[in-house]
mmCIF file of C-alpha atoms and ligand atoms in Angstrom:
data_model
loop_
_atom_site.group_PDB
_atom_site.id
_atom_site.type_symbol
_atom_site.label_atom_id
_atom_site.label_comp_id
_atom_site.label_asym_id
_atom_site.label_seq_id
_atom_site.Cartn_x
_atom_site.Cartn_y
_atom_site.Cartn_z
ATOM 1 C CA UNK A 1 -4.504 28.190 -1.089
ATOM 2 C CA UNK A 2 -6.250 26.507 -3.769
ATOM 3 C CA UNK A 3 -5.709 23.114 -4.558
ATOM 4 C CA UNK A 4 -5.922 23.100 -8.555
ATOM 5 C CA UNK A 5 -2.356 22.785 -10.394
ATOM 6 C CA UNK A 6 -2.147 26.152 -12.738
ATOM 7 C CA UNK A 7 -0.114 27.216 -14.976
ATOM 8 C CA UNK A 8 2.104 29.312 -12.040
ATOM 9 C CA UNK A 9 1.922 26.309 -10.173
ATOM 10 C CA UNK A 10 2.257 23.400 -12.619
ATOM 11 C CA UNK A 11 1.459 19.681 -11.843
ATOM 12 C CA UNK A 12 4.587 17.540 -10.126
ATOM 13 C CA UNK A 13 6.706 16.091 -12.453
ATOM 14 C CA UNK A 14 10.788 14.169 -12.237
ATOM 15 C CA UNK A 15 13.595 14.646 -14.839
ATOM 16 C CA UNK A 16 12.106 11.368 -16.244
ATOM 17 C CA UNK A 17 9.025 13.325 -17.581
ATOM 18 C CA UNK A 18 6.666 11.380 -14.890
ATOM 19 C CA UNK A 19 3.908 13.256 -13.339
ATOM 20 C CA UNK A 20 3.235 12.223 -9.878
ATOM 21 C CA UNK A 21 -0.293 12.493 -9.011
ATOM 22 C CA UNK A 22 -0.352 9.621 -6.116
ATOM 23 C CA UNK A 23 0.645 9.903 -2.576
ATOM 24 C CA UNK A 24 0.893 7.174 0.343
ATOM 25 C CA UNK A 25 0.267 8.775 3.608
ATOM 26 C CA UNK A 26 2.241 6.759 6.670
ATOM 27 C CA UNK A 27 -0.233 7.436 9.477
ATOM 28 C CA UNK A 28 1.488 5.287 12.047
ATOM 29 C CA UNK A 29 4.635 3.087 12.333
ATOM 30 C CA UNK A 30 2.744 0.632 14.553
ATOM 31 C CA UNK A 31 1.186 -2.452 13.870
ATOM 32 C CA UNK A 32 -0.807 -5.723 15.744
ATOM 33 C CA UNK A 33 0.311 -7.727 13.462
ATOM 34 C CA UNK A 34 4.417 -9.681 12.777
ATOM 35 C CA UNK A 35 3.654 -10.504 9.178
ATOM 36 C CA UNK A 36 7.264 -12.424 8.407
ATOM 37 C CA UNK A 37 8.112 -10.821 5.177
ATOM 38 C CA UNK A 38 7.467 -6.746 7.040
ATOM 39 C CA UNK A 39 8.449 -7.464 11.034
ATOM 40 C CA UNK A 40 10.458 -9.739 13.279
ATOM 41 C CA UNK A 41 8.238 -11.245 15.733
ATOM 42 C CA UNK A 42 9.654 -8.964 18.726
ATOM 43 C CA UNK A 43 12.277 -6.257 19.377
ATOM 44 C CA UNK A 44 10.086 -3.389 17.246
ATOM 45 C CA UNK A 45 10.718 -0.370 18.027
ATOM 46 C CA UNK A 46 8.145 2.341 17.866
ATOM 47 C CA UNK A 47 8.463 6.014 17.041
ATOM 48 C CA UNK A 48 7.599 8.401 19.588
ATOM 49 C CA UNK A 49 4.270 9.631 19.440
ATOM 50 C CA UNK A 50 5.506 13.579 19.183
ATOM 51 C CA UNK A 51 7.645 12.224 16.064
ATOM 52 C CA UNK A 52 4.292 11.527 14.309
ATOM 53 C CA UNK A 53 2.816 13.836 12.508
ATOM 54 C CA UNK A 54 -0.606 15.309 13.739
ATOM 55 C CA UNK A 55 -3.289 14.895 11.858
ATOM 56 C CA UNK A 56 -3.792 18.731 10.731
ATOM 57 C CA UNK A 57 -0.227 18.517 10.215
ATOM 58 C CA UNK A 58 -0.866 15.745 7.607
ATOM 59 C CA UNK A 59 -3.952 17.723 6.633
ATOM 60 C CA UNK A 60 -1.587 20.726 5.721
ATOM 61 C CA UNK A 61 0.721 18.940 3.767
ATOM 62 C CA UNK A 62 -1.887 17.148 1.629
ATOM 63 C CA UNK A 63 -3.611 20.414 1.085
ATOM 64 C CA UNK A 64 -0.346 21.307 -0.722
ATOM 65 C CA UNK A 65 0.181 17.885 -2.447
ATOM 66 C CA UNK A 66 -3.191 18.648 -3.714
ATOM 67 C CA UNK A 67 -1.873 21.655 -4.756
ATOM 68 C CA UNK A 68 0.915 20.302 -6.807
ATOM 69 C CA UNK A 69 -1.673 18.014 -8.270
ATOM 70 C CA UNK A 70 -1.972 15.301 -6.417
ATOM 71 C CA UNK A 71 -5.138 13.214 -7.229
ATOM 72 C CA UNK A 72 -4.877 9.841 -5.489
ATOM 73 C CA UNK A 73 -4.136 9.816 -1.508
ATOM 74 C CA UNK A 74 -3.592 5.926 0.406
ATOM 75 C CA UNK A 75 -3.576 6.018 3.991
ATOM 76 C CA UNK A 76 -1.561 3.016 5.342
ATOM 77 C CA UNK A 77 0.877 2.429 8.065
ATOM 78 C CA UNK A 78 2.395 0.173 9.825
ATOM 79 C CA UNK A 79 -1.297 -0.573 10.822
ATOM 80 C CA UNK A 80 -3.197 2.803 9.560
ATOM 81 C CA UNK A 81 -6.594 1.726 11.443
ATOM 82 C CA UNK A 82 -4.456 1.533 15.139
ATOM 83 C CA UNK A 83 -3.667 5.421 14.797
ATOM 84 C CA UNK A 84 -6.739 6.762 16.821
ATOM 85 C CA UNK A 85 -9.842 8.043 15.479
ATOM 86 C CA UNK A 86 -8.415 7.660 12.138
ATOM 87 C CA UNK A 87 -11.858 8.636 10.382
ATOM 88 C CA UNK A 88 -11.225 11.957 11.787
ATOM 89 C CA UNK A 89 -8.174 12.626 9.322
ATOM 90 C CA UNK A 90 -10.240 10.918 6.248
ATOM 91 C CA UNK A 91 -12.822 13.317 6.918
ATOM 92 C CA UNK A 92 -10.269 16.171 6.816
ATOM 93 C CA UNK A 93 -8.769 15.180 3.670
ATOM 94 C CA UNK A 94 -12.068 14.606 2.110
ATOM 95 C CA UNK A 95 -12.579 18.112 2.111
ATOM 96 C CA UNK A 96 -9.755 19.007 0.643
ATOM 97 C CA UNK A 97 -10.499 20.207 -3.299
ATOM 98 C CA UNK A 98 -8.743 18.363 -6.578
ATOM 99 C CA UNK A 99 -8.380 15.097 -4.481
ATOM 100 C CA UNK A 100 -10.614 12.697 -6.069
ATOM 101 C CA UNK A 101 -9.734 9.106 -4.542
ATOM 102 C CA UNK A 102 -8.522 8.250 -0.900
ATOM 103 C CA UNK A 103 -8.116 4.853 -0.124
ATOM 104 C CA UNK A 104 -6.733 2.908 3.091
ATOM 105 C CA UNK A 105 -4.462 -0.291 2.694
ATOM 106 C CA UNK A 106 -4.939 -2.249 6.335
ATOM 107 C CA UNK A 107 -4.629 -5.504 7.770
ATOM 108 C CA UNK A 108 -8.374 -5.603 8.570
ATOM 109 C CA UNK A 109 -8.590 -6.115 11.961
ATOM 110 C CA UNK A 110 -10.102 -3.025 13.441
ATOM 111 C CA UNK A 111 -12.265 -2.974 10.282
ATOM 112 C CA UNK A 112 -15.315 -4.433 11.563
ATOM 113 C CA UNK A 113 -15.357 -2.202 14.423
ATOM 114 C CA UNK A 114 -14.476 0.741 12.219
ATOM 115 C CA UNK A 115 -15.982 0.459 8.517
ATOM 116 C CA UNK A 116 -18.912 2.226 9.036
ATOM 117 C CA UNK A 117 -17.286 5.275 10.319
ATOM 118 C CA UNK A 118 -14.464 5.506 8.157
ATOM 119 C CA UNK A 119 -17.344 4.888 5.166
ATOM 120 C CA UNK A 120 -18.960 7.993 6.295
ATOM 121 C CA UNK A 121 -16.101 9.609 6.399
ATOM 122 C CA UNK A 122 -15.561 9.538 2.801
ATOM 123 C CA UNK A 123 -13.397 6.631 2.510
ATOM 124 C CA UNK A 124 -14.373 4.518 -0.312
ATOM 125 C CA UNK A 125 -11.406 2.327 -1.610
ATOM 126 C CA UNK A 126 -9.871 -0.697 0.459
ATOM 127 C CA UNK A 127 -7.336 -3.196 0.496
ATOM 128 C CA UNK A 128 -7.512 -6.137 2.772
ATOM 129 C CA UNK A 129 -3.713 -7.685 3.349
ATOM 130 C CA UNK A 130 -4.527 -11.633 3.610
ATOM 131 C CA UNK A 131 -2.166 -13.852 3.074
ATOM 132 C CA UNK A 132 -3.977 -17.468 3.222
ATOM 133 C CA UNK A 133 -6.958 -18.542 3.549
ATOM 134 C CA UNK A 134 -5.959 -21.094 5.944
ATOM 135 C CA UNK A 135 -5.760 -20.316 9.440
ATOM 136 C CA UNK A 136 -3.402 -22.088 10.631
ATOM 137 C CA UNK A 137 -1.235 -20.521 7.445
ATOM 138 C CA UNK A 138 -2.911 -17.336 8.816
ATOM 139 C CA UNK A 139 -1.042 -17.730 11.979
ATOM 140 C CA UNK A 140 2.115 -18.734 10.352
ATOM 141 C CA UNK A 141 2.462 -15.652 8.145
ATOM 142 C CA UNK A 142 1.346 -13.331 10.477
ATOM 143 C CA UNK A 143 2.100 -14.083 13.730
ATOM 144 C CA UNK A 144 -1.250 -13.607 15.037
ATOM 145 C CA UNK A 145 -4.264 -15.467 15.402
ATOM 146 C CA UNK A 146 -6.661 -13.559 14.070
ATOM 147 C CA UNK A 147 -8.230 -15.650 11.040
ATOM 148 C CA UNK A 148 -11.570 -14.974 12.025
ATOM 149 C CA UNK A 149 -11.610 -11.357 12.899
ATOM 150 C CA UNK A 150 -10.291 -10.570 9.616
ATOM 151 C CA UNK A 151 -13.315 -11.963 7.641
ATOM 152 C CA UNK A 152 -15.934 -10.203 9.907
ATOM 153 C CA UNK A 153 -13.932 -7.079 8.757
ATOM 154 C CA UNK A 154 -14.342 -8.115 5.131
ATOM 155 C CA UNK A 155 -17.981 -9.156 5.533
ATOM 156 C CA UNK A 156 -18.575 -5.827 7.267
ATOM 157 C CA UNK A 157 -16.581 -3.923 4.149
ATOM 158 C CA UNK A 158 -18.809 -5.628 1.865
ATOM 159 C CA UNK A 159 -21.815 -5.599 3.538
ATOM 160 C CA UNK A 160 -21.909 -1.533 3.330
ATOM 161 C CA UNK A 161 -20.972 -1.772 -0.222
ATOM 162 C CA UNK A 162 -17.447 -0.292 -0.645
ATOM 163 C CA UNK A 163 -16.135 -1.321 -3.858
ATOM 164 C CA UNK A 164 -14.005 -2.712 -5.155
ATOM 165 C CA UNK A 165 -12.838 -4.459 -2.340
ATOM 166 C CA UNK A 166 -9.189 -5.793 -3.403
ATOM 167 C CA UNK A 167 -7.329 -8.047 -1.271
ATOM 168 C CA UNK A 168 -3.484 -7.842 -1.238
ATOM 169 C CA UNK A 169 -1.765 -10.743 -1.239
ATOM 170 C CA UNK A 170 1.824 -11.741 -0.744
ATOM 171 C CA UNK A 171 3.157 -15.359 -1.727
ATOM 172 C CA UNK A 172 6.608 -16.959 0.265
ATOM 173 C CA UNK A 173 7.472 -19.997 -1.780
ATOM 174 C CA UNK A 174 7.175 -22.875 0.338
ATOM 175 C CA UNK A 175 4.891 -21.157 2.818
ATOM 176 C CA UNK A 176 1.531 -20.281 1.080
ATOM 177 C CA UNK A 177 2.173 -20.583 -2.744
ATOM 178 C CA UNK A 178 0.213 -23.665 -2.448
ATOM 179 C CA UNK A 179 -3.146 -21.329 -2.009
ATOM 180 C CA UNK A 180 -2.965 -19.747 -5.354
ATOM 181 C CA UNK A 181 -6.081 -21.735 -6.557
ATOM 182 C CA UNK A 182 -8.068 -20.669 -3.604
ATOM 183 C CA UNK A 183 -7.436 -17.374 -4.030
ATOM 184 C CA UNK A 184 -8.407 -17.057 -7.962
ATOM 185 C CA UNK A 185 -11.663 -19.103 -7.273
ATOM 186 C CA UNK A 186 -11.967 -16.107 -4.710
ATOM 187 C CA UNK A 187 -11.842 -13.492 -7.097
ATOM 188 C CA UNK A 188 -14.764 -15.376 -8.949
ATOM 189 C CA UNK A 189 -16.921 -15.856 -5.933
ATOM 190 C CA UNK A 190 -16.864 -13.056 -3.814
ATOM 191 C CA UNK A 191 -16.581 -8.765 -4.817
ATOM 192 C CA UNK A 192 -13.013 -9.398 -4.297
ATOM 193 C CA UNK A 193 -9.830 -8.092 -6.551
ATOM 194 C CA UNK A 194 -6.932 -10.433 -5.752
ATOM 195 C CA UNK A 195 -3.959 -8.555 -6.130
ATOM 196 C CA UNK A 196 -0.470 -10.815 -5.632
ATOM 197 C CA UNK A 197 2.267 -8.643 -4.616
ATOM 198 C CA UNK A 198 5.583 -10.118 -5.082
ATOM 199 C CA UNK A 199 7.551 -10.587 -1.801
ATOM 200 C CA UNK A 200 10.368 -7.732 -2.011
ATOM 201 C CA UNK A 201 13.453 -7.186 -0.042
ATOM 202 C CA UNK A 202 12.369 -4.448 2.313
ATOM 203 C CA UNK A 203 10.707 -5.997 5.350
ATOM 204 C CA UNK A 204 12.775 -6.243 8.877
ATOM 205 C CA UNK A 205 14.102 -9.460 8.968
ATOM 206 C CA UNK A 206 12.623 -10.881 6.069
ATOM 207 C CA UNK A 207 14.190 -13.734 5.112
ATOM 208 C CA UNK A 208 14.126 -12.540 1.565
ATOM 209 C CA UNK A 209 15.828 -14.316 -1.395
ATOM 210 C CA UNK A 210 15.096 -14.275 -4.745
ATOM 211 C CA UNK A 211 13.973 -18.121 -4.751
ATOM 212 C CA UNK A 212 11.270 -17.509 -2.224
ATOM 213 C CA UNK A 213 9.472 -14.532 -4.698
ATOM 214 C CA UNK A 214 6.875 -16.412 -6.639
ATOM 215 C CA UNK A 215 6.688 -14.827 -10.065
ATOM 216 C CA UNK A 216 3.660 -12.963 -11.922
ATOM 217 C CA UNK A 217 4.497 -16.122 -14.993
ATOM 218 C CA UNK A 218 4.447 -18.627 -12.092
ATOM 219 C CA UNK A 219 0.970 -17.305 -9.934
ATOM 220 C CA UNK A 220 -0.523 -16.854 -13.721
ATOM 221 C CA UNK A 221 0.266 -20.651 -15.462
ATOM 222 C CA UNK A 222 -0.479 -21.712 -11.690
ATOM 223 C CA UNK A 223 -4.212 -20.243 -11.890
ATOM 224 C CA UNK A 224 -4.567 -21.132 -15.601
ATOM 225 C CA UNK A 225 -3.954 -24.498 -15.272
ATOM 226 C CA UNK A 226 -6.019 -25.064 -11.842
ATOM 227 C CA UNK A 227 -8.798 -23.089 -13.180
ATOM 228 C CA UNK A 228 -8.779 -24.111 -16.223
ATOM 229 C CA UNK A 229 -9.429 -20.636 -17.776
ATOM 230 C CA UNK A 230 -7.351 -18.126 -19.259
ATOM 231 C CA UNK A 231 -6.659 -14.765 -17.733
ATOM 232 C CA UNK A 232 -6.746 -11.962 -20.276
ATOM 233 C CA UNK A 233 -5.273 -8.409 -19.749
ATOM 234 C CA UNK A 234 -7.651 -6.165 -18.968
ATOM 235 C CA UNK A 235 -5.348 -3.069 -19.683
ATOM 236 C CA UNK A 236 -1.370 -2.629 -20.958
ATOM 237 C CA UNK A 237 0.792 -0.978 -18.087
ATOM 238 C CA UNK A 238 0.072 2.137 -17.705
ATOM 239 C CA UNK A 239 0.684 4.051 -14.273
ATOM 240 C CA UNK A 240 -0.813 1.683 -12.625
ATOM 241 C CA UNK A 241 1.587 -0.808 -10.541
ATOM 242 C CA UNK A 242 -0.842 -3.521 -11.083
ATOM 243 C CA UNK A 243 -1.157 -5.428 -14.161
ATOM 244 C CA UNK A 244 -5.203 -6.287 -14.278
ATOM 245 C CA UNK A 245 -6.274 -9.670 -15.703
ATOM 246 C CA UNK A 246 -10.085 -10.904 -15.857
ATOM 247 C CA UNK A 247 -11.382 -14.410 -16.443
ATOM 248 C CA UNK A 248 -11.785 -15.294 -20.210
ATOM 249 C CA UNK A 249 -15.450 -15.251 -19.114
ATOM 250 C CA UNK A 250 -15.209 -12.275 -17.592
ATOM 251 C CA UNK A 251 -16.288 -13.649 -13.887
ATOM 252 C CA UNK A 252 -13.192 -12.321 -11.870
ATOM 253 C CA UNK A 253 -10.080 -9.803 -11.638
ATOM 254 C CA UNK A 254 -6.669 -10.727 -10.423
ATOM 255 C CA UNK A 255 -3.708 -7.944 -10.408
ATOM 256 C CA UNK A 256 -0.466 -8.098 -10.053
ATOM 257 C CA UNK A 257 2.605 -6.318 -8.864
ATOM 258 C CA UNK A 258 5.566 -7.567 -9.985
ATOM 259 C CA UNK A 259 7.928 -5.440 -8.376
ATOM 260 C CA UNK A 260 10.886 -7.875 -8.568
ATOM 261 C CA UNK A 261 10.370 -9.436 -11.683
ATOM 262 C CA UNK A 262 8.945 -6.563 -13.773
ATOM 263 C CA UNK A 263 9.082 -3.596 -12.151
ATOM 264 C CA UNK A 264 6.745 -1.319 -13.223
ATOM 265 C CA UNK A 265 9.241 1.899 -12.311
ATOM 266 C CA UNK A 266 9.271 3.681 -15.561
ATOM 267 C CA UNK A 267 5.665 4.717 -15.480
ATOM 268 C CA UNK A 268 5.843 5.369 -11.751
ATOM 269 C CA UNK A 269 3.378 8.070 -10.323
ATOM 270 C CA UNK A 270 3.928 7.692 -6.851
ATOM 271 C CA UNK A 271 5.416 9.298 -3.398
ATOM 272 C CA UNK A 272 4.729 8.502 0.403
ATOM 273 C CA UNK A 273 5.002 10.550 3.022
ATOM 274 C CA UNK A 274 6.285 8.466 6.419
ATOM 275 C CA UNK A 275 4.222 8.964 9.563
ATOM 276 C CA UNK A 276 7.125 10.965 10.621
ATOM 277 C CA UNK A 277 6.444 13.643 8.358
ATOM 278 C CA UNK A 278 9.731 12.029 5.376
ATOM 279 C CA UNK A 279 8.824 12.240 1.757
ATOM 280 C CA UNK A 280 10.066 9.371 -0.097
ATOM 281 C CA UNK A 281 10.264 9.354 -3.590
ATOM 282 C CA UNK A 282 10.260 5.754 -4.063
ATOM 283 C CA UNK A 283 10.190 3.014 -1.954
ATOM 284 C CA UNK A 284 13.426 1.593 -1.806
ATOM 285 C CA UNK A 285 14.940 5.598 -1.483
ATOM 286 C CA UNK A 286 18.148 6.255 0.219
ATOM 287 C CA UNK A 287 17.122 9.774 0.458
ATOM 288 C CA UNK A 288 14.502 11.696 2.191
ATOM 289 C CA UNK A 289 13.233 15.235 2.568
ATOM 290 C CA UNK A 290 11.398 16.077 6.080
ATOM 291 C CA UNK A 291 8.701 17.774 5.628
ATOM 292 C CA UNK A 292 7.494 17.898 9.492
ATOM 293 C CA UNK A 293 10.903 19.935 10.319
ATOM 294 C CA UNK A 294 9.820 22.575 7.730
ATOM 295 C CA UNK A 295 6.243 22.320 9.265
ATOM 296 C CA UNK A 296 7.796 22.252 12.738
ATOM 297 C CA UNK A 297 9.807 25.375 12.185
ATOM 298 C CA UNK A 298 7.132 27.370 10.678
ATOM 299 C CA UNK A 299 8.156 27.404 7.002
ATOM 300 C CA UNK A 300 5.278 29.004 4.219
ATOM 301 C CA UNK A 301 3.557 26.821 2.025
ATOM 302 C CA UNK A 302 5.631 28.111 -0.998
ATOM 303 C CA UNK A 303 8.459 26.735 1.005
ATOM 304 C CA UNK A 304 6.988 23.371 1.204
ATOM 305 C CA UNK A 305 6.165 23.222 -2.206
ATOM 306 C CA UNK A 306 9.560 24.142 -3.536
ATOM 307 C CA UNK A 307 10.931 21.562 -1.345
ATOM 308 C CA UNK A 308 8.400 19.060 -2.146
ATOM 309 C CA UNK A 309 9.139 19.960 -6.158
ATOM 310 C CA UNK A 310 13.171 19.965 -5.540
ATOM 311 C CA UNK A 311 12.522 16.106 -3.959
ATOM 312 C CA UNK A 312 10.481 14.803 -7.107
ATOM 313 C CA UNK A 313 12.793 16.364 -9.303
ATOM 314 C CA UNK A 314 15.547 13.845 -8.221
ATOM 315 C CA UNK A 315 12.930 11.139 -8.073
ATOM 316 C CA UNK A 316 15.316 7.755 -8.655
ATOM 317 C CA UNK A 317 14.917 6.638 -12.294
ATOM 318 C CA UNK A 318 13.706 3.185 -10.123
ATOM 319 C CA UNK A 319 14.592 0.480 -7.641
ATOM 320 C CA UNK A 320 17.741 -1.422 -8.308
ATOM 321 C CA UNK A 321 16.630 -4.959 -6.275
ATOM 322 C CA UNK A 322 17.898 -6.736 -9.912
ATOM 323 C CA UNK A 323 21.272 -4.683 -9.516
ATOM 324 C CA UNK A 324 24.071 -6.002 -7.793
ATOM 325 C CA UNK A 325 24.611 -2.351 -6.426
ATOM 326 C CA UNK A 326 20.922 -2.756 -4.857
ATOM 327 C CA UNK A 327 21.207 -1.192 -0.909
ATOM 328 C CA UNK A 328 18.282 -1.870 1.335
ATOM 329 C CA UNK A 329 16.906 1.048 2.613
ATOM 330 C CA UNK A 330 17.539 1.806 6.145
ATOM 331 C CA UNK A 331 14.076 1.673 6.865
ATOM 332 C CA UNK A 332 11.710 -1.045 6.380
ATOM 333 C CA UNK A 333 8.300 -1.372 4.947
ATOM 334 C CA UNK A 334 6.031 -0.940 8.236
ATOM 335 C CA UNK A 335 8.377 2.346 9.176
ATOM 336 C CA UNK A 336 7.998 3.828 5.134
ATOM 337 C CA UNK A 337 3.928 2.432 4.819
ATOM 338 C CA UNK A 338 3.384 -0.010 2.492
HETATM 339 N N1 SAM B 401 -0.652 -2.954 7.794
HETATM 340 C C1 SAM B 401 -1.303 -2.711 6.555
HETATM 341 C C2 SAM B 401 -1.419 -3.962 5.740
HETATM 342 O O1 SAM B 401 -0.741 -4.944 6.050
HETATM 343 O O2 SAM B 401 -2.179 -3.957 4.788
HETATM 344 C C3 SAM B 401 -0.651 -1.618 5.731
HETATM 345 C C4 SAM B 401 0.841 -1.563 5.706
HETATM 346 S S1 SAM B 401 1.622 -2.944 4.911
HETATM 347 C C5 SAM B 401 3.311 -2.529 5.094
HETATM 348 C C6 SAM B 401 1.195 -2.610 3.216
HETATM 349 C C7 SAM B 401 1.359 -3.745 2.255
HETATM 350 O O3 SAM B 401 2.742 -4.048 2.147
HETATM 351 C C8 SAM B 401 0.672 -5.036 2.689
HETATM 352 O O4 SAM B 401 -0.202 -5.455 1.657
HETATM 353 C C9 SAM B 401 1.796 -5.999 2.866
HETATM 354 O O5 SAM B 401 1.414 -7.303 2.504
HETATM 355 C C10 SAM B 401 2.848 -5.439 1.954
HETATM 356 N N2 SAM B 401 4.201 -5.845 2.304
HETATM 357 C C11 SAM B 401 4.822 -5.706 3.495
HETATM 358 N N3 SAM B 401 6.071 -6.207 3.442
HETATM 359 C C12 SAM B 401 6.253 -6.681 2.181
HETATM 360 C C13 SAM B 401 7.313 -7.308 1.493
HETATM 361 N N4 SAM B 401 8.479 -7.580 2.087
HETATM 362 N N5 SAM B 401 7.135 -7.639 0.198
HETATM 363 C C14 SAM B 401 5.970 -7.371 -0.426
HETATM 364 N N6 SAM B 401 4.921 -6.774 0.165
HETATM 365 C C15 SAM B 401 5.044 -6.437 1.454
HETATM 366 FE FE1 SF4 B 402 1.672 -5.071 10.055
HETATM 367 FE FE2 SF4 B 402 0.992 -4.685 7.520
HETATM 368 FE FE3 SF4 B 402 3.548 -5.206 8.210
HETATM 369 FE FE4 SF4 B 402 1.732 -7.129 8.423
HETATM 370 S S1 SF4 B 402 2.361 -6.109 6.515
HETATM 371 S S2 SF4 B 402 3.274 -6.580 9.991
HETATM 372 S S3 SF4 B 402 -0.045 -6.034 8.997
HETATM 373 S S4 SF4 B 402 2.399 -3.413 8.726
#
């Protein structure tokens, strides 16, 4: 099958007139970490490893994502890097023609141990998720005390020269909002994108209100006024979730997702695929289409694609966390991939 969009097999598009060209790939459910905003600190439960999807099974479907046009994959989890011999699957999918960007979003942990591989693999995009720069804050948001093994993975990520190197971040007001400085000066010191996600209601257990979401306006006066320079947009929203800002000087990005405050769903080009083979057309979806059951019972490509087509059709015009009809998904953000 070739993986070019023609004019028989146009590129994905909704009933909004959005083409979808990006895909998050849900490689595993599991994680090392209990970051408070995505896990309780015990009582997970894990899929069944026959519930996730194999790796040529993933390979299969994103041959015919790639078909549909699909340009951007992310592999991310859960904890992508604890699904075995993950650089396998990279190198799979960076075979497969019209794909022109895969990136990973990961915790970091197993990075240092496996940056190299997944580097020769054909992975060159990666976000870091740290949430402080303190350790003992570390510990607090994360559950884990793994400070230290985070920042070899970073310093292993740099030292083979993957770029850009963007680090996700996710502020709790009254928990590490106080770091906001640190992290700008950050951005101007090291090849690092800061990118401040705002905490959303989708985690298990969260804890979520809308008091404890510190605002794009807030994080931006906050790094104005403690850097004492100006943050300039480096682009107007496009399809990108991430609003881009440099330094007036031009040392230093920061992004940010504002996915409470502005939501950035009207120029949405994005579906994931959960490790159990679901697609989800947005991230707060009450709906799903599975995929592995059409795999599993030996449907045709053409079948998948139809199905995959039918799905974005309906794609959700966006989230509703502002509405007062807004229903949490029934699963959370490690179980969907982040
Ligand atoms: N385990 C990997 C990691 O942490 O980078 C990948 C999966 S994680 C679910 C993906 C991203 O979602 C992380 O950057 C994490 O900070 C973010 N995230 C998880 N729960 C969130 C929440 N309730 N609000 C905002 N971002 C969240
Ligand atoms: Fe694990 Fe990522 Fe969720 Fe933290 S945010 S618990 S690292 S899946």
């Amino acid at each position: 099958m070739s993986s070019i969009p023609t004019s028989s097999n146009p590129r994905l598009a909704d009933s909004f007139g959005r083409v979808v060209d990006n895909l998050r790939i849900s490689v595993t459910d599991r994680c090392n970490f209990r970051c408070r905003y995505c896990m309780p600190e015990e009582g997970m439960v894990w899929m069944e490893k026959s519930e996730l999807l194999a790796f040529e099974e993933i390979e299969r479907l994103t041959h015919i994502f790639a078909g549909l046009g699909i340009r951007k994959i992310r592999l991310t989890g859960g904890e992508p890097l604890m699904r075995k011999d993950l650089y396998l699957l990279v190198e799979k999918l960076a075979r497969i023609s019209g794909l022109n960007d895969i990136a990973l979003t990961t915790n970091g942990y197993f990075l240092a141990e496996q940056a190299m591989q997944l580097y020769k693999a054909g992975l060159r995009r990666i976000n870091v998720s740290l949430d402080s720069l303190d350790p003992v804050k570390f510990n607090v948001m994360t559950r884990r005390n793994y400070y230290s093994k985070i920042w070899e993975g970073l310093d292993a990520v740099e030292a083979l020269g993957i770029r850009p190197i963007k680090l996700n971040v996710v502020l709790i007001r009254g928990i590490n909002d106080d770091e906001i400085g640190k992290f700008a000066y950050l951005a101007r010191t090291k090849p690092f994108i800061i990118r401040f996600i705002e905490f959303m209601p989708i985690g298990a257990d969260d804890g979520w209100s809308r008091d404890k979401v510190v605002t794009t306006a807030e994080i931006i006066s906050t790094i104005e006024r403690e850097i004492r320079k100006r943050l300039v947009p480096v682009e107007q929203r496009g399809i990108q979730p991430a609003d881009r800002f440099v330094f007036e000087d031009g040392i230093g990005e920061i992004g940010f997702i504002s996915s409470v405050s502005e939501p950035f769903c009207e120029h949405c080009n994005r579906v994931r695929m959960t490790s159990d083979g679901k697609l989800r057309t947005c991230l707060f979806s009450l709906v799903e289409t599975d995929l592995k059951a059409m795999l599993r019972e030996g449907a045709s490509d053409e079948d998948i694609e139809r199905a995959i087509r039918d799905a974005v059709a309906k794609k959700e015009a966006g989230h509703l966390i502002n509405q007062p009809t807004f229903v949490r998904p029934s699963r959370t953000m490690s179980q969907i991939g982040g």
